XYZ file of C-alpha atoms in Angstrom:
437
model
C 0.011 0.013 -0.007
C 1.291 3.474 -0.906
C 2.741 5.452 1.997
C 0.395 7.604 3.945
C -2.875 6.619 2.190
C -3.807 3.807 4.600
C -7.049 5.668 5.234
C -8.134 5.603 1.605
C -11.569 3.946 1.233
C -12.164 1.966 -1.970
C -15.916 1.705 -1.145
C -16.211 5.490 -0.793
C -14.582 5.952 -4.204
C -17.015 3.518 -5.767
C -20.007 5.084 -4.008
C -19.037 8.602 -5.134
C -18.442 7.433 -8.691
C -21.703 5.594 -8.943
C -23.548 8.279 -6.951
C -25.001 5.642 -4.541
C -26.600 6.777 -2.349
C -27.495 9.714 -4.632
C -26.165 13.122 -3.858
C -28.384 16.139 -4.633
C -25.743 17.692 -6.939
C -24.051 14.380 -7.886
C -24.022 12.425 -11.082
C -22.833 8.850 -11.716
C -19.801 8.204 -13.898
C -18.478 4.977 -15.423
C -14.998 3.832 -14.486
C -13.849 4.692 -18.004
C -15.246 8.285 -17.799
C -13.546 8.838 -14.384
C -10.357 7.408 -15.817
C -10.310 9.890 -18.770
C -11.140 12.750 -16.399
C -8.040 12.125 -14.173
C -5.613 10.849 -16.807
C -5.716 7.224 -15.706
C -6.833 3.955 -17.157
C -10.038 2.085 -16.402
C -7.962 -0.744 -14.900
C -6.375 1.697 -12.443
C -9.736 3.035 -11.321
C -11.046 -0.502 -10.738
C -7.872 -1.387 -8.885
C -8.518 1.572 -6.617
C -12.113 0.509 -6.028
C -11.199 -3.080 -5.340
C -8.465 -2.131 -2.855
C -5.587 -3.516 -4.942
C -3.976 -0.167 -5.321
C -4.275 3.237 -3.705
C -3.878 6.626 -5.436
C -1.013 8.859 -4.530
C -1.862 12.367 -3.221
C -1.958 14.155 -6.604
C -4.149 11.444 -8.081
C -6.427 11.611 -5.005
C -6.998 15.298 -5.601
C -7.681 14.724 -9.250
C -10.249 12.062 -8.385
C -11.952 14.304 -5.871
C -12.008 17.172 -8.358
C -13.522 15.009 -11.081
C -16.236 13.727 -8.670
C -16.771 17.246 -7.304
C -16.193 16.249 -3.672
C -13.606 17.008 -1.071
C -10.695 14.498 -0.925
C -11.606 13.613 2.655
C -14.916 12.192 1.296
C -12.831 9.422 -0.266
C -11.276 8.451 3.088
C -12.341 6.126 5.895
C -12.935 8.684 8.618
C -13.765 6.317 11.447
C -10.400 6.632 13.133
C -9.634 10.270 12.266
C -9.444 11.256 15.981
C -6.081 9.476 16.020
C -4.747 10.952 12.675
C -1.527 12.868 12.727
C -0.913 15.944 10.587
C 0.818 13.787 8.015
C -2.268 11.600 7.802
C -4.458 14.638 7.198
C -2.109 16.134 4.706
C -2.071 12.978 2.607
C -5.819 12.488 3.029
C -6.434 15.821 1.397
C -4.097 15.014 -1.440
C -1.041 17.067 -0.569
C 2.578 15.950 -0.600
C 4.966 17.437 1.952
C 6.661 19.377 -0.893
C 3.312 20.928 -1.842
C 2.981 22.385 1.699
C 6.589 23.439 1.683
C 6.040 25.348 -1.612
C 2.911 27.045 -0.235
C 4.645 28.102 2.933
C 7.885 29.154 1.342
C 9.919 27.436 4.149
C 12.674 24.901 4.141
C 11.632 21.231 3.937
C 13.519 20.595 7.136
C 11.493 23.118 9.068
C 8.172 21.745 7.791
C 9.212 18.113 8.311
C 10.240 18.867 11.848
C 6.887 20.495 12.576
C 4.949 17.706 11.017
C 6.934 14.879 12.607
C 7.821 16.449 15.984
C 5.521 19.397 16.500
C 8.431 21.850 16.736
C 7.489 25.412 15.581
C 10.593 27.337 14.320
C 11.600 29.775 16.970
C 11.749 32.702 14.516
C 8.338 32.042 13.023
C 5.642 32.884 15.609
C 2.914 32.778 12.924
C 4.080 29.369 11.535
C 1.041 27.486 12.825
C -1.321 30.058 11.247
C 0.500 29.613 7.984
C 0.331 25.846 8.114
C -3.436 26.041 8.737
C -3.907 28.281 5.718
C -1.608 26.081 3.531
C -3.375 22.819 4.302
C -6.937 24.258 4.473
C -7.909 22.420 7.727
C -9.383 24.163 10.799
C -6.778 25.064 13.355
C -8.213 22.971 16.103
C -7.941 19.880 13.903
C -4.309 20.733 13.082
C -3.449 21.142 16.752
C -5.211 17.896 17.680
C -3.412 16.077 14.895
C -0.027 17.410 16.066
C -0.930 16.117 19.584
C -1.373 12.659 18.072
C 2.200 12.641 16.632
C 4.206 9.915 18.405
C 7.236 12.191 18.886
C 5.024 14.866 20.618
C 3.497 12.267 22.906
C 6.954 10.933 23.809
C 8.207 14.430 24.495
C 5.299 15.249 26.831
C 5.871 11.982 28.658
C 9.530 12.654 29.024
C 8.840 16.270 30.033
C 6.567 15.094 32.830
C 9.480 12.999 34.246
C 11.981 15.819 33.946
C 9.690 18.430 35.506
C 8.774 16.089 38.429
C 12.536 15.601 39.171
C 13.164 19.352 39.140
C 10.057 20.049 41.240
C 11.257 17.577 43.903
C 14.754 19.048 43.845
C 14.054 22.806 43.912
C 10.624 23.475 45.374
C 11.511 22.436 48.965
C 14.751 24.429 49.092
C 14.902 27.092 51.714
C 15.740 30.761 50.987
C 14.803 33.069 48.127
C 13.264 31.385 45.121
C 15.770 31.076 42.241
C 14.357 28.299 40.070
C 16.255 25.522 38.436
C 20.079 25.777 37.995
C 21.139 26.811 34.566
C 23.443 23.820 34.293
C 20.822 21.302 35.513
C 20.963 18.358 33.030
C 17.169 17.861 33.252
C 16.653 21.496 32.162
C 19.169 21.186 29.345
C 17.453 18.044 28.079
C 14.041 19.723 28.169
C 15.352 22.756 26.330
C 16.775 20.477 23.604
C 13.478 18.633 23.342
C 11.678 21.951 22.502
C 14.598 23.285 20.464
C 14.684 26.393 22.632
C 17.623 28.086 24.467
C 18.238 26.772 27.978
C 17.960 30.303 29.459
C 14.496 30.578 28.003
C 13.323 27.308 29.411
C 14.807 28.233 32.789
C 12.710 31.429 32.926
C 9.524 29.539 31.970
C 10.185 26.747 34.535
C 11.138 29.264 37.248
C 7.687 30.691 36.889
C 5.885 27.337 36.713
C 7.753 25.807 39.617
C 7.438 29.015 41.545
C 3.629 28.737 41.335
C 3.962 25.170 42.716
C 6.122 26.374 45.463
C 3.441 28.856 46.514
C 0.903 26.009 46.650
C 3.294 23.982 48.868
C 3.866 26.948 51.188
C 0.081 27.337 51.599
C -0.290 23.568 52.257
C 2.446 23.650 54.819
C 0.831 26.724 56.541
C -2.490 24.844 56.819
C -0.619 21.811 58.087
C 0.786 23.797 60.964
C -2.670 25.060 61.880
C -4.027 21.491 61.682
C -1.371 20.162 63.989
C -1.051 22.906 66.566
C -4.256 24.981 66.687
C -6.227 24.392 69.898
C -9.598 24.862 68.180
C -10.885 21.638 66.675
C -13.045 23.392 64.014
C -10.048 25.389 62.788
C -7.957 22.179 62.767
C -10.540 20.396 60.693
C -10.840 23.344 58.293
C -7.053 23.510 57.973
C -6.814 19.818 57.194
C -9.366 20.260 54.434
C -7.490 23.317 53.139
C -4.194 21.426 53.227
C -5.655 18.549 51.179
C -7.014 21.053 48.669
C -3.652 22.790 48.224
C -1.909 19.490 47.867
C -4.411 18.518 45.132
C -3.769 21.878 43.360
C -0.105 21.246 43.452
C -0.381 17.751 42.010
C -2.766 18.945 39.324
C -0.669 21.872 38.329
C 2.462 19.779 38.291
C 0.802 17.261 35.950
C -0.365 20.064 33.674
C 3.073 21.669 33.125
C 4.132 19.454 30.134
C 0.851 20.226 28.332
C 1.262 24.003 29.039
C 4.856 23.874 27.774
C 3.737 22.238 24.583
C 0.951 24.748 23.961
C 3.096 27.711 24.865
C 6.034 26.866 22.559
C 3.608 26.188 19.758
C 1.878 29.596 19.924
C 4.280 31.874 21.861
C 4.713 35.420 20.330
C 7.784 37.629 20.418
C 7.907 40.402 22.923
C 6.788 43.177 20.515
C 3.712 41.163 19.388
C 2.949 40.184 23.023
C 2.962 43.901 23.836
C 0.413 44.515 21.126
C -1.836 41.800 22.570
C -1.501 43.486 26.018
C -2.362 46.860 24.579
C -5.548 45.449 23.042
C -6.524 43.859 26.356
C -5.876 47.053 28.291
C -8.337 49.072 26.181
C -10.898 46.253 26.481
C -10.605 45.492 22.735
C -11.765 41.834 23.028
C -14.359 39.760 21.268
C -17.850 40.267 22.845
C -21.449 39.419 21.966
C -22.261 43.081 21.358
C -20.463 45.515 19.068
C -17.813 46.093 21.708
C -14.560 47.978 21.452
C -12.085 47.882 18.629
C -8.564 49.393 18.494
C -7.444 51.379 15.572
C -4.873 49.181 13.911
C -2.691 51.982 12.500
C -2.339 53.381 16.040
C -1.474 49.952 17.427
C 1.217 48.849 14.990
C 2.765 49.848 11.674
C 2.678 46.270 10.166
C -0.720 44.581 10.780
C 0.646 41.327 9.296
C 2.500 40.574 12.544
C -0.841 40.027 14.266
C -1.879 36.314 14.344
C -5.334 35.856 12.726
C -5.992 33.131 15.351
C -5.305 35.605 18.256
C -6.549 38.839 16.751
C -9.681 39.628 14.733
C -9.303 42.334 12.116
C -11.907 44.218 10.097
C -12.629 47.566 8.441
C -15.192 50.061 9.734
C -15.899 52.493 6.947
C -12.314 52.807 5.783
C -10.625 52.527 9.242
C -8.823 49.346 9.917
C -9.478 47.994 13.344
C -8.667 44.966 15.419
C -9.344 43.266 18.821
C -8.442 40.130 20.624
C -10.321 37.046 19.387
C -11.834 34.708 22.034
C -8.743 32.538 21.551
C -6.549 35.541 21.822
C -8.046 36.578 25.165
C -7.717 33.015 26.422
C -4.045 32.889 25.265
C -3.379 36.144 27.085
C -4.971 35.045 30.352
C -3.442 31.560 30.227
C 0.082 32.575 29.519
C 0.492 36.081 31.008
C 2.751 34.761 33.806
C 5.036 32.962 31.344
C 5.314 36.067 29.131
C 6.093 38.171 32.248
C 8.879 35.740 33.121
C 10.288 35.909 29.575
C 9.818 39.639 29.006
C 10.062 41.330 32.374
C 10.310 44.792 30.887
C 7.138 44.588 28.884
C 3.880 46.223 29.950
C 1.516 43.836 31.640
C -2.213 43.273 31.352
C -4.226 45.550 33.635
C -6.672 43.802 35.903
C -10.145 44.622 34.506
C -12.675 46.264 36.681
C -16.380 46.009 36.701
C -18.408 48.373 34.605
C -20.110 49.987 37.581
C -16.765 50.495 39.375
C -15.117 51.847 36.302
C -17.786 54.458 35.612
C -17.964 55.465 39.276
C -14.209 56.144 39.392
C -14.037 57.780 35.943
C -11.441 55.193 34.944
C -11.143 52.807 32.004
C -10.244 53.220 28.310
C -11.537 56.296 26.472
C -13.463 55.363 23.347
C -14.937 57.229 20.391
C -17.148 56.380 17.508
C -17.335 57.169 13.788
C -20.419 58.984 12.620
C -23.448 56.766 12.345
C -21.548 53.750 13.622
C -22.177 51.863 16.874
C -18.764 50.317 17.283
C -16.572 51.980 19.940
C -12.992 52.640 18.877
C -9.994 53.174 21.084
C -6.410 54.258 20.780
C -3.829 52.233 22.724
C -2.879 53.708 26.067
C 0.742 54.519 25.246
C -0.268 56.313 22.013
C -2.958 58.320 23.776
C -0.726 59.217 26.720
C 2.121 60.423 24.461
C -0.297 62.519 22.391
C -1.777 64.080 25.572
C 1.738 64.942 26.857
C 2.556 66.572 23.589
C -0.727 68.479 23.412
C -0.252 69.703 26.965
C 3.300 70.839 26.332
C 2.534 72.552 23.032
C -0.825 73.869 24.211
C -2.344 72.670 20.905
C -4.206 69.458 19.968
C -2.357 66.651 18.255
C -3.812 65.132 15.116
C -3.443 61.483 14.125
C -4.664 59.952 10.899
C -7.079 56.968 11.306
C -7.643 56.546 7.545
C -7.835 58.625 4.447
C -11.216 59.856 5.617
C -10.875 60.279 9.378
C -8.496 62.061 11.738
C -8.377 61.769 15.522
C -7.616 65.033 17.339
C -6.221 64.624 20.909
C -6.308 67.568 23.245
C -5.083 67.728 26.849
C -8.479 66.497 28.031
C -10.459 65.895 24.823
C -10.845 63.576 21.852
C -12.615 64.292 18.540
C -12.912 62.724 15.124
C -12.722 64.863 12.086
C -14.117 63.906 8.674
C -14.155 66.206 5.616
C -13.914 69.267 7.722
C -16.603 68.243 10.144
C -15.840 67.794 13.845
C -17.489 64.818 15.705
C -17.131 64.883 19.440
C -16.016 61.717 21.205
C -18.927 59.577 22.642
C -18.334 56.159 24.016
C -21.966 55.166 23.386
C -22.306 56.824 19.926
C -24.771 59.634 20.704
C -22.554 62.502 19.826
C -22.177 64.279 23.167
C -19.384 64.082 25.631
C -16.215 62.072 26.505
C -16.937 59.021 28.631
C -14.844 56.235 29.989
C -15.402 52.997 28.193
């Protein structure tokens, strides 16, 4: 059997060719007609349908195209939950070289990703590009990578290495320093993820530091349980101690999976800063129209923003963006790891309730375009810089939002100008006064 097409279904090919059961937009073909359509012989088609031969990926795509179906409809999909990315790639009729050509990367980098789940360290959007190249939903691609034997072996080995380091470093007295840079377990783990040892040390210093906090809390409850004279406090402390021990064990077991996910999707410091800036102005996916950040005020090159983490659209002719649901989850899940890697970068601000925000007059300032409900925001650093300049010069600062709109920032005001008309800022779109978002 040809490599990689073990999931090819002869019966599905015959059913699609004969249109049995009938498809609403389908039509039956003879084996000879299908052979002519794909540049094969009738004998080859019958050999495919009888299970004596299987088509290679280019022939599979040709068959699907002739039958007007997706290549996956010619596969046996019963076991697809265990398919690797290589299985999916071949099942949709692509060779590895086809994907390499679409990505414009070296065959070595793609093969390493497909066979080991290693994302090139200098390509933070590599996974997005693979998803686009193979035309499969991202969740399926990630699940398929998780099924790769090398990835599963790495996670199992990572669990052993992390457990050894946790046992060695967490109980140590004195200031928390994390794993030693020359620890052989750390060095092996860094090599497994193809990342610098210093980087892995920072990540594990954070992860093990969180476990250390759980252990300290468990030990504190243990002291109360053993020495407090009140039986009710003792019982409560024993319960709390058990709970913190469970948290420690759960979080320890979850570290290998977190490492895998983080190194697959981690963004460089400048892009992480952009995600934080979106979060800090509440530009996140919501059920209502919500808040969007003006892309040109956020970054000069919008292509650095991952389409998985950041939604982008155009309102009138103003390009805007906001964190997707996945982007907000990524930020909240890995904020501690990013802080450990990039200690000098701005951090996410803790959101406050709407009532509290309005009462205190805090929160992001937003504005709207005329006759539009969407609230727009400028990133905090941009707005603060413009305000300082406006105050010092005693004159408003203008920033282009698009060819049609300009944002004018005063010491304590915002306004949108279009074709010589001034629109006052209004967070709720009624054209009145400046309000916090």
